[in-house]
Coordinates of C-alpha atoms and ligand atoms in Angstrom, one line a residue:
X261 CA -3.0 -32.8 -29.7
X262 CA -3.8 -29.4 -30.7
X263 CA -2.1 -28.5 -27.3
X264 CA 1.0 -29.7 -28.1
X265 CA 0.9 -28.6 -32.1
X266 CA 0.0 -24.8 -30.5
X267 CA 3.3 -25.7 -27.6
X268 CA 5.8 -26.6 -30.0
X269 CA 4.3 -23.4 -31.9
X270 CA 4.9 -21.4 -29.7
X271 CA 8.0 -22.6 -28.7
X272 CA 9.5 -22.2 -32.0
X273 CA 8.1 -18.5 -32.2
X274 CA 9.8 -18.0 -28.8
X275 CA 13.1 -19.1 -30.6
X276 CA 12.8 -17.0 -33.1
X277 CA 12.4 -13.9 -30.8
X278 CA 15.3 -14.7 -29.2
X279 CA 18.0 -14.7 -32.1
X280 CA 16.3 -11.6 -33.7
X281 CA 18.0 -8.8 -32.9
X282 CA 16.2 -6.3 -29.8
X283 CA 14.9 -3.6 -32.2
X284 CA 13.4 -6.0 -34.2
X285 CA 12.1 -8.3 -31.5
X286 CA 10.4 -4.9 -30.4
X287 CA 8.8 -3.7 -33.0
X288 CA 7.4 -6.9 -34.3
X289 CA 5.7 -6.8 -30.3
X290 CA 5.4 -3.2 -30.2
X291 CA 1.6 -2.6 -29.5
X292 CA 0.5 -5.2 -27.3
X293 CA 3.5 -6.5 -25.4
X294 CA 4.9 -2.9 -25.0
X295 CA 4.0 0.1 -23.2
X296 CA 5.2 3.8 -24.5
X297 CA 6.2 5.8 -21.5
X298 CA 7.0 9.3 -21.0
X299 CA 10.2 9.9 -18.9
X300 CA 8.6 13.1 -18.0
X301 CA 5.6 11.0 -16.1
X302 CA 8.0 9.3 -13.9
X303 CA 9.4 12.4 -12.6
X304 CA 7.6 14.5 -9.8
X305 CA 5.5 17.6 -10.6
X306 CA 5.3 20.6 -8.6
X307 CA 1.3 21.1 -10.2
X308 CA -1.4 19.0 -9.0
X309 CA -3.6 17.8 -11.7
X310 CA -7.2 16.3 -9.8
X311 CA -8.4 13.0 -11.5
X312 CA -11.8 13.6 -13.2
X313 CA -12.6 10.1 -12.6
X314 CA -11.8 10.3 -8.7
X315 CA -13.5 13.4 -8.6
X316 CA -16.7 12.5 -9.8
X317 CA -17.6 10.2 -7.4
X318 CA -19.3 12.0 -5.0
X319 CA -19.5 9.2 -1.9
X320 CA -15.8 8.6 -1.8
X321 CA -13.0 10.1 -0.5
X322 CA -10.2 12.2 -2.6
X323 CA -7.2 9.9 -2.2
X324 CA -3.7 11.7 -2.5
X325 CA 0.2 10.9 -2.3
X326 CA 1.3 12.4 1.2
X327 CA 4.3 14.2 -0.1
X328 CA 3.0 15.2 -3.4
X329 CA 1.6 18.6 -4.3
X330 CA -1.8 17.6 -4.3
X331 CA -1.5 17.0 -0.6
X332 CA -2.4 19.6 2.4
X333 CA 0.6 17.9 3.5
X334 CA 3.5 18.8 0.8
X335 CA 6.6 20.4 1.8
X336 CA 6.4 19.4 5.6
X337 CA 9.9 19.0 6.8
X338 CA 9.4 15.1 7.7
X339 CA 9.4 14.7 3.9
X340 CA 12.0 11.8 3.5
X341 CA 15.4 13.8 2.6
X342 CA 16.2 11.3 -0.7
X343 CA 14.7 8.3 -2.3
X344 CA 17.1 6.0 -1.1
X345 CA 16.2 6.9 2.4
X346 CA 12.1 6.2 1.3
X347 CA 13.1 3.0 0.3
X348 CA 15.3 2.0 3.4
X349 CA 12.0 2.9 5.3
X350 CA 10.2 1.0 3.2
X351 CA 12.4 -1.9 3.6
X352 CA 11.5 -1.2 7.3
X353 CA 7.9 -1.8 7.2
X354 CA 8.3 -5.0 5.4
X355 CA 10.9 -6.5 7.7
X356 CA 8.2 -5.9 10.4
X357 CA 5.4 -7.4 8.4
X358 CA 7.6 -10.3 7.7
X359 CA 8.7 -10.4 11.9
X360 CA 4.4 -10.3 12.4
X361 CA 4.3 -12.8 10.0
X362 CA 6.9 -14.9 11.5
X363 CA 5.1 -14.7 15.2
X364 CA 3.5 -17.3 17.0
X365 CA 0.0 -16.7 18.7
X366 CA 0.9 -17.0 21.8
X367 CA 3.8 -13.7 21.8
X368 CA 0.9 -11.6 21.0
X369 CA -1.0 -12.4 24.1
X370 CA 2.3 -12.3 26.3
X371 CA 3.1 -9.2 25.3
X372 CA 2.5 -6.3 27.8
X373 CA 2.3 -2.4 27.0
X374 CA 5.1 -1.6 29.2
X375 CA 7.4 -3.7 26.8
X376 CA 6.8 -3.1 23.5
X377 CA 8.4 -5.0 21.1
X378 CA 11.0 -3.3 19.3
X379 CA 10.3 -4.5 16.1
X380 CA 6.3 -5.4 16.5
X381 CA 4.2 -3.6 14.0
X382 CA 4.6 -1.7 10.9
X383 CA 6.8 0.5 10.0
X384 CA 4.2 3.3 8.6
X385 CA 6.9 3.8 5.8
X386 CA 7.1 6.5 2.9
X387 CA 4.8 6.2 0.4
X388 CA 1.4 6.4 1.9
X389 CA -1.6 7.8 0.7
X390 CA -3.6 10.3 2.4
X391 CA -7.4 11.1 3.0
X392 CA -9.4 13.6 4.9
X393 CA -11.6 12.5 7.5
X394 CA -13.9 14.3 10.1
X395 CA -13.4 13.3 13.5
X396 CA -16.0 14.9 16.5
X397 CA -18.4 16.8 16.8
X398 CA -18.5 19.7 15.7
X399 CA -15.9 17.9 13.2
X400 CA -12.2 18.6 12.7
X401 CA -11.1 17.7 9.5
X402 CA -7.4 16.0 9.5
X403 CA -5.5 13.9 6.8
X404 CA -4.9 10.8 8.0
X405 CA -2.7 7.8 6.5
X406 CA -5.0 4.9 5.3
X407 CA -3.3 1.7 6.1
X408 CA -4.5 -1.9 5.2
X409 CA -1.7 -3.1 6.8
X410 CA -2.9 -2.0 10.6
X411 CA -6.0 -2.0 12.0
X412 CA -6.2 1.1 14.6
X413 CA -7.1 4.4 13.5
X414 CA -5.9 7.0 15.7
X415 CA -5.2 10.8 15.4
X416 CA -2.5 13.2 17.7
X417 CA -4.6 14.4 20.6
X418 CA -4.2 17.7 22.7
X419 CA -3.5 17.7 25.3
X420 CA 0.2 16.3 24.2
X421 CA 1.5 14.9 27.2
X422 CA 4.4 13.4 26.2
X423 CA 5.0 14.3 22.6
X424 CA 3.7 15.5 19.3
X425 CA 5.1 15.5 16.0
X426 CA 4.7 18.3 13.9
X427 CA 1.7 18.4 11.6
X428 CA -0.1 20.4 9.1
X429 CA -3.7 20.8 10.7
X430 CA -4.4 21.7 14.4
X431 CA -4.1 19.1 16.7
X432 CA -7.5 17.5 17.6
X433 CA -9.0 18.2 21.3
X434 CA -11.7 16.0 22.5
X435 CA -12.4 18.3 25.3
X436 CA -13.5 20.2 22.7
X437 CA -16.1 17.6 20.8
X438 CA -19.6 16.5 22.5
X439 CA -19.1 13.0 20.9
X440 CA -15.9 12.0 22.5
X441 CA -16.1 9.0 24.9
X442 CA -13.6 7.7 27.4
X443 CA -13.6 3.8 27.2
X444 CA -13.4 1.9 30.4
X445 CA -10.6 -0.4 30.9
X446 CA -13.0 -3.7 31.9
X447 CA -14.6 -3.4 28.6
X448 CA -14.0 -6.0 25.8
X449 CA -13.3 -3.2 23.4
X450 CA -10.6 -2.7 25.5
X451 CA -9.1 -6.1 25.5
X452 CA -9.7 -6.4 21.2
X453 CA -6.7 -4.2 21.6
X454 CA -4.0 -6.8 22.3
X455 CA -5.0 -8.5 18.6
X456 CA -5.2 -4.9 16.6
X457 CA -2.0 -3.7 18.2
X458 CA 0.1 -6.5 19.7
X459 CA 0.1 -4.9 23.3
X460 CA -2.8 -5.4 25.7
X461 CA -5.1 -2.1 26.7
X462 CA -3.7 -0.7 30.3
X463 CA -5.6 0.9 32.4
X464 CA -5.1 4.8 33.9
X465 CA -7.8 6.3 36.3
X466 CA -9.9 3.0 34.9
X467 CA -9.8 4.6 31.4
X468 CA -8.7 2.5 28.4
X469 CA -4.9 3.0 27.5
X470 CA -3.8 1.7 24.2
X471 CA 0.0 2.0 22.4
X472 CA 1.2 0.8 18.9
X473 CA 4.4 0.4 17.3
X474 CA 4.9 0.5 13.7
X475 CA 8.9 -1.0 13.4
X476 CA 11.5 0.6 15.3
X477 CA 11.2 4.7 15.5
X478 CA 7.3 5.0 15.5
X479 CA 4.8 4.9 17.9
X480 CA 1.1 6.0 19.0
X481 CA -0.2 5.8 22.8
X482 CA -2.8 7.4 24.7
X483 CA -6.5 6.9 26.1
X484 CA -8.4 5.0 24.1
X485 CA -12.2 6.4 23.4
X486 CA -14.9 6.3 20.7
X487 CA -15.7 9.3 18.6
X488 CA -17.4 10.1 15.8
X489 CA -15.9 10.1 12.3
X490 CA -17.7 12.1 9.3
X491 CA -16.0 10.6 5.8
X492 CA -18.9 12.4 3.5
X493 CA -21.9 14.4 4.6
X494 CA -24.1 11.2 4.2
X495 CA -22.0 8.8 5.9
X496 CA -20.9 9.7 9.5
X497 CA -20.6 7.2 12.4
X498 CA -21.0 7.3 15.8
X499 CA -18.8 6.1 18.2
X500 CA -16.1 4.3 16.3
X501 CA -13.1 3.2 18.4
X502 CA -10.4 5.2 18.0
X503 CA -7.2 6.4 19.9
X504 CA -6.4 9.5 21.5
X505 CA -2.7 9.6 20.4
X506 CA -1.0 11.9 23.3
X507 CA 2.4 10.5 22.8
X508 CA 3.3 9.8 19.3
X509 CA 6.3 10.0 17.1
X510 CA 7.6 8.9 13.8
X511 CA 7.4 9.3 10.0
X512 CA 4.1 10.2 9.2
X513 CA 4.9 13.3 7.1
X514 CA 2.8 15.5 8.8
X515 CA -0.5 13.5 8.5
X516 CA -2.5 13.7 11.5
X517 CA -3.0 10.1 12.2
X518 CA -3.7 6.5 10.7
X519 CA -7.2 5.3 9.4
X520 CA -7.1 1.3 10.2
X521 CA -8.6 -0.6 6.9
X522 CA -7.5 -4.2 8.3
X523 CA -9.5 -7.1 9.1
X524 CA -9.0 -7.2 12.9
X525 CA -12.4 -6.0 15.2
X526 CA -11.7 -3.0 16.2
X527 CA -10.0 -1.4 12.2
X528 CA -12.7 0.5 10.6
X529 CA -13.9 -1.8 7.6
X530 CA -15.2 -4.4 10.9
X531 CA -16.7 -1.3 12.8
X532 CA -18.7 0.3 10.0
X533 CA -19.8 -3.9 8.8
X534 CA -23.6 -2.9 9.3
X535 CA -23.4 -0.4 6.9
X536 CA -20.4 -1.4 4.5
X537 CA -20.4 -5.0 5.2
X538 CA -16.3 -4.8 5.5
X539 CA -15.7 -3.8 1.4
X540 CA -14.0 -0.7 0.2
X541 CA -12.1 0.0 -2.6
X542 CA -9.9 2.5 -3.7
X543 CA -7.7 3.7 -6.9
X544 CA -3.7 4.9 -6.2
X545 CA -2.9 7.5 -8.5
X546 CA -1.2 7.6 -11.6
X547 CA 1.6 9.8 -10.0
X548 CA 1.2 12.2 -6.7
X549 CA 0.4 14.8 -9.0
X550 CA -2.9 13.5 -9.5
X551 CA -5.9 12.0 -6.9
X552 CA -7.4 9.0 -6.4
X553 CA -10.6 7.9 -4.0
X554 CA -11.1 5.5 -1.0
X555 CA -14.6 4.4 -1.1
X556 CA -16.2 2.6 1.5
X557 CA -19.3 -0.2 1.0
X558 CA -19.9 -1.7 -2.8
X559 CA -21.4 1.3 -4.6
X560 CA -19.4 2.0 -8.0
X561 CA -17.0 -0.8 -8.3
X562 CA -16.7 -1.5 -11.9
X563 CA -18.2 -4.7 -13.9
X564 CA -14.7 -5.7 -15.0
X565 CA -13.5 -5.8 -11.6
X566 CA -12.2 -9.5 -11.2
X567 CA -11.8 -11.2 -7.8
X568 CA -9.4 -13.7 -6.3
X569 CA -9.7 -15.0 -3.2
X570 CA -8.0 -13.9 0.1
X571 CA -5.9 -16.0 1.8
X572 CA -5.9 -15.9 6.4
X573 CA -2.6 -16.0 7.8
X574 CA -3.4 -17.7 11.3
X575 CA -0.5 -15.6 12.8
X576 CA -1.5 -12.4 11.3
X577 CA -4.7 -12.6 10.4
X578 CA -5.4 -9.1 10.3
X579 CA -3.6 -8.9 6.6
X580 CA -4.9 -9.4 3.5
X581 CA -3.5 -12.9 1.6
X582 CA -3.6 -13.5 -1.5
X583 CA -2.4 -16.6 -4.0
X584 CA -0.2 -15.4 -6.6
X585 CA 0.5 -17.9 -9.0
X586 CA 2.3 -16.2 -12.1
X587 CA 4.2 -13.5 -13.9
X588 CA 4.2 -12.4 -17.5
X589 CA 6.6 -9.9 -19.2
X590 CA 6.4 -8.7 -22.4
X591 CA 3.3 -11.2 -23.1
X592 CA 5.9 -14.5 -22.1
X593 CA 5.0 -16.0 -18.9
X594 CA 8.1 -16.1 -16.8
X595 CA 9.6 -19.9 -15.8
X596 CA 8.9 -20.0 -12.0
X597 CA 7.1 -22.9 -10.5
X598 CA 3.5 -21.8 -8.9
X599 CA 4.5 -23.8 -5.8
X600 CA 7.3 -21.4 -5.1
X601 CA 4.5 -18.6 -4.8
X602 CA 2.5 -21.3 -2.2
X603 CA 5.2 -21.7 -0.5
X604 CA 5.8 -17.8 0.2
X605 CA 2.3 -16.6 0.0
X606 CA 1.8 -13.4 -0.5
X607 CA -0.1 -9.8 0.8
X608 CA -1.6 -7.1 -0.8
X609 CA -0.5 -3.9 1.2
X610 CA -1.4 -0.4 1.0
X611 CA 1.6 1.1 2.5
X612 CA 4.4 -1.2 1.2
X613 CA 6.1 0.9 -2.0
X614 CA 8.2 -1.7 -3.3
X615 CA 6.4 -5.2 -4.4
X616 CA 8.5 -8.1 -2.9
X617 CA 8.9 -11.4 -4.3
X618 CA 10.4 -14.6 -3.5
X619 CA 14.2 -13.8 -4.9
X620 CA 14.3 -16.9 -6.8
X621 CA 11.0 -15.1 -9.0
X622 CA 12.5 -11.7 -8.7
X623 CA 15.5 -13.2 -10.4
X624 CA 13.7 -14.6 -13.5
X625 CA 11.5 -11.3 -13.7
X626 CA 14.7 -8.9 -13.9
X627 CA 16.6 -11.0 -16.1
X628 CA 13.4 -10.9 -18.5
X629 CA 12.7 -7.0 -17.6
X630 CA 16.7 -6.7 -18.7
X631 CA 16.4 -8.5 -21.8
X632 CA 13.5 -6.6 -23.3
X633 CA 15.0 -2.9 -22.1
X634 CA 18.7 -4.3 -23.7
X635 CA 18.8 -0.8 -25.5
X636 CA 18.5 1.1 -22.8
X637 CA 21.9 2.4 -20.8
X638 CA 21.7 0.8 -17.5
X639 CA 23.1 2.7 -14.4
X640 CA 23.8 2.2 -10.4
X641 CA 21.6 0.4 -8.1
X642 CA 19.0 2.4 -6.2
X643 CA 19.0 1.1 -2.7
X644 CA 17.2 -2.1 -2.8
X645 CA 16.3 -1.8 -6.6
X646 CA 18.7 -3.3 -8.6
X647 CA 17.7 -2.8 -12.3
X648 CA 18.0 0.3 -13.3
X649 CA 18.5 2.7 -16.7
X650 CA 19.8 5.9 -17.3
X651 CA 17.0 7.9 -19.3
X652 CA 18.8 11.3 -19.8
X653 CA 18.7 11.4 -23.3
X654 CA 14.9 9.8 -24.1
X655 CA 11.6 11.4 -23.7
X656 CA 9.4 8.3 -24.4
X657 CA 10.2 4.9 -23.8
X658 CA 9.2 1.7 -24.9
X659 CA 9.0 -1.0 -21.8
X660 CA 7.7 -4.4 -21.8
X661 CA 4.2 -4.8 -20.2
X662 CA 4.0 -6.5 -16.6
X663 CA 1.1 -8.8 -15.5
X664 CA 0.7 -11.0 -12.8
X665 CA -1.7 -14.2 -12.3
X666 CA -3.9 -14.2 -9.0
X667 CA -6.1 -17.7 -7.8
X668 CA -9.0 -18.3 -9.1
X669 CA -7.3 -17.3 -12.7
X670 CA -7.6 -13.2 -12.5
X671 CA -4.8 -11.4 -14.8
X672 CA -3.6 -8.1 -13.7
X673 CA -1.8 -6.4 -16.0
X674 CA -0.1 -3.5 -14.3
X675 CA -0.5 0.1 -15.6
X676 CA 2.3 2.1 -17.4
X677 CA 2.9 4.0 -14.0
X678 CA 3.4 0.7 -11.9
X679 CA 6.2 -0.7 -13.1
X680 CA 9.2 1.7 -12.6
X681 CA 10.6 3.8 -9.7
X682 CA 12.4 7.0 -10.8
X683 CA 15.1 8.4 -8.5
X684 CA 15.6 12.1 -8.4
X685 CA 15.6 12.6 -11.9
X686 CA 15.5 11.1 -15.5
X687 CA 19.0 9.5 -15.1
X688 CA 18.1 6.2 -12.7
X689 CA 14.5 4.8 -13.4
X690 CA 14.0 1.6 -11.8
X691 CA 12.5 -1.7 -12.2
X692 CA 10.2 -1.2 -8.7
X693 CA 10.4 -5.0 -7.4
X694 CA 13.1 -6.2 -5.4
X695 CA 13.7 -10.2 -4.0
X696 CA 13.1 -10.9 -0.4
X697 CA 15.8 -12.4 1.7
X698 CA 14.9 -15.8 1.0
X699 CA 12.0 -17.7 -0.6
X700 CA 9.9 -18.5 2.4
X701 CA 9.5 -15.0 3.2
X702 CA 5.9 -13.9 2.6
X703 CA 5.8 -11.5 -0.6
X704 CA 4.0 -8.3 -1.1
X705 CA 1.6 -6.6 -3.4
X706 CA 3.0 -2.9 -3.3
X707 CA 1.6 0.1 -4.0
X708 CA 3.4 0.9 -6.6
X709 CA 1.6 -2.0 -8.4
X710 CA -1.5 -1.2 -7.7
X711 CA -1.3 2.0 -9.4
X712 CA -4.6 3.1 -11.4
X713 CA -5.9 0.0 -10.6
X714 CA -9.4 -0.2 -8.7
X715 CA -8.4 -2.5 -5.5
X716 CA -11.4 -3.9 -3.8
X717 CA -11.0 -5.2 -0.7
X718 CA -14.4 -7.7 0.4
X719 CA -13.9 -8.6 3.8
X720 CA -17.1 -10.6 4.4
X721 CA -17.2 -12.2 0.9
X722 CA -13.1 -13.1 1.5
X723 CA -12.1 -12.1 -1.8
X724 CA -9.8 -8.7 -3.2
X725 CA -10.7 -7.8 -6.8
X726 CA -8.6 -6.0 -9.0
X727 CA -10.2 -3.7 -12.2
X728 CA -8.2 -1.6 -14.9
X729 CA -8.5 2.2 -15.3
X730 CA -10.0 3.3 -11.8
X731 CA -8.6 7.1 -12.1
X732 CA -5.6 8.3 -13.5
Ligands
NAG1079 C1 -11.0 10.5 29.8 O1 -10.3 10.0 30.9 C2 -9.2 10.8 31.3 C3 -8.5 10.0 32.4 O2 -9.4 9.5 33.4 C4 -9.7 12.1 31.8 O3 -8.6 12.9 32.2 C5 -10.5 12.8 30.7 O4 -11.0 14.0 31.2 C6 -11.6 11.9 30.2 N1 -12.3 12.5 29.1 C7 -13.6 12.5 29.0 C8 -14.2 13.2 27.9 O5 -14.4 11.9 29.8
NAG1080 C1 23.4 11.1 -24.0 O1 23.8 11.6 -25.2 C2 25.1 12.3 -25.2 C3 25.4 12.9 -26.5 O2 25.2 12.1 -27.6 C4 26.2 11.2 -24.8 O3 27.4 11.8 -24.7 C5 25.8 10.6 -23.5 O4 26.7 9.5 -23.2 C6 24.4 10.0 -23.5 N1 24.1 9.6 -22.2 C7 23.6 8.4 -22.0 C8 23.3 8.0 -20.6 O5 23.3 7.6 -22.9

């Protein structure tokens, strides 16, 4: 009864926010359905402005935005030339999750390293975030991507045999570290590598080969050893498998390599279990002029984290799942049926930009987004991002807040900085979710999204958890 009484309520308030005219509508929501945005926050700054909160926390690992200026890495010449190219490559990495997705079990053990599938892996994309790990002993330190989305971690090895890209820091050489250790090609650590990378371990002078692909233009391959890798002065392990990358090419900005964070044996979360018992957690920053952390193991997550649990994909079950069952905007839950989200399932992804939804829920969230931002000038399409507004003339403004409903009933509401993608300047800001091709497709939790949120990723309890203000 009451139900229905607070329904029809409801309904009728809903009515009456419809016929009102927009500025009305917006102040009357103003505070708590509304957040107040700076233009000059979307936009990139040439000053890097350290997180206090990422800072502090001694046992983790400074987190930045690879092309931002914050990052050993800014103003390499792999830097994606415009954002519409970013966000073509983006759009690369998730047709490949979607083609991994799409894969039976059986192609992954047919596959041989001689062939490797041209679109098999990930495309290691543009937006990726950065940290600094030690690898050997005595250590080098070298920036490498972190990716929950693969599960090798790997770093350009001299001597290059076949080919290096360019990066920042000196190329590593295991002739030169007293930890480095060839594996053998009979052992089981070589044969894990057919599930972590799609192509089975080969075998050269009885040494472990391995090779990965991430979409079409990418690739790692070389001997595969164990080394040791030093994250803080208190937590360094031995012999973690890794890959010697002598032949390796693609967009990785100048990073030095790939740290693995996905659930498959050999990524690092399963190899450091004793210790960390497969959680870590990290926080995106605010913008790349700021940091965040990757920490490893369940020291400092916050009480008001709140988990939902992960969902296995049989055919890739090296990716995180999750159930996403709603979407609010402005404070209204949008119409979309929570089967069509069962139906699509979804991951959570470190290195997709862009969150992806099934179209037919993309379509009700941009026609809500549309209505609440009616007094803004709308302008061209940006690539694959349909909805967005010309800003020129505003220094703040006012844009409906975003949440989105996880199983087990955990509400994320997004921060300020995880809702809109600006182009080169003030003059196309965009709505940053875009439809995939069709509604089975499986969606993805960008990281746009996950913005100044504390992720927390708990491989052995099967659950991600998802906590406000972890740095800024
Ligand atoms: C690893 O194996 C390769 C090929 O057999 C060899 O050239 C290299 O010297 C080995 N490295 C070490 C440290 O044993
Ligand atoms: C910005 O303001 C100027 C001057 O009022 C106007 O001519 C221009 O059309 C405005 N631009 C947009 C995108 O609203």
């Amino acid at each position: 009864m009451t139900t229905t009484i607070s329904s029809i309520f409801l309904f009728a308030s809903l009515l009456l926010l419809c016929v009102l005219p927009t500025f009305e509508q917006r102040e009357l929501t103003a505070d708590s359905h509304h957040h107040t945005l700076q233009v000059s926050s979307l936009l990139p700054s040439s000053v890097c402005s350290s997180s206090k909160v990422a800072d502090e926390r001694l046992s983790s690992l400074k987190v930045v935005h690879k092309y931002g200026p914050c990052s050993q890495l800014h103003q390499q010449e792999s830097n994606p030339a415009t954002h519409a190219d970013a966000l073509l490559q983006d759009q690369g990495r998730v047709n490949s999750i979607h083609s991994r997705l799409a894969k039976t079990s059986s192609d992954v053990k047919e596959t041989d390293a001689t062939k490797i599938p041209a679109k098999d892996g990930s495309v290691v994309g543009s937006g990726n975030y950065v940290v600094t790990v030690g690898i050997g002993n005595p250590k080098t330190d070298l920036s490498l991507i972190f990716d929950t989305g693969s599960d090798i971690t790997w770093t350009q090895c001299q001597p290059c045999i076949r080919y290096c890209y360019a990066q920042k820091e000196s190329i590593f050489d295991p002739s030169k570290s007293k930890s480095y250790l060839n594996i053998s090609c009979n052992s089981p650590t070589c044969s894990s590598l057919s599930s972590a990378t799609g192509n089975a371990g080969r075998c050269v002078s009885s040494t472990c080969v391995y090779a990965i692909q991430y979409g079409d233009s990418s690739y790692s391959a070389g001997f595969f050893g164990k080394e040791s890798l030093t994250l803080t002065s208190t937590d360094v392990f031995n012999d973690i498998p890794f890959g010697c990358g002598q032949n390796n090419r693609g967009l990785f900005g100048g990073a030095a390599g790939l740290l693995g964070l996905g659930r498959d044996k050999l990524s690092f979360p399963s190899q450091t279990a004793q210790k960390y018992n497969k959680i870590f957690s990290y926080c995106l920053p605010s913008s790349a002029s700021s940091t965040g952390y990757l920490t490893f193991g369940n020291s400092d997550i916050s009480n008001s984290v709140q988990f939902t649990p992960l969902v296995t994909f049989p055919r890739a079950p090296s990716f995180y799942g999750l159930d996403i069952s709603g979407i609010s905007v402005g404070g209204n839950k949008l119409p979309i049926s929570s089967s069509l989200f069962t139906n699509a399932r979804t991951i959570i992804d470190s290195g997709t930009v862009i969150t992806r939804l099934p179209p037919t829920a993309y379509s009700a969230l941009k026609t809500a987004f549309r209505q609440a931002m009616s007094q803004y000038p709308m302008t061209q399409a940006l690539s694959i991002l349909d909805t967005c507004y010309d800003f020129s003339n505003y220094t703040t403004v006012s844009i409906p807040k975003i949440s989105m409903f996880f199983g087990g009933g955990v509400k994320v509401d997004l921060d300020k900085s995880g809702i809109m993608y600006a182009g080169k300047d003030a003059s196309q800001v965009c709505l940053a979710f875009a439809g995939n091709g069709d509604d089975s497709e499986v969606g993805i939790f960008g990281n746009v999204q996950q913005k100044t949120l504390q992720v927390v990723y708990d491989g052995a309890g099967e659950r991600v958890g998802f906590g406000a203000g972890g740095c800024d």
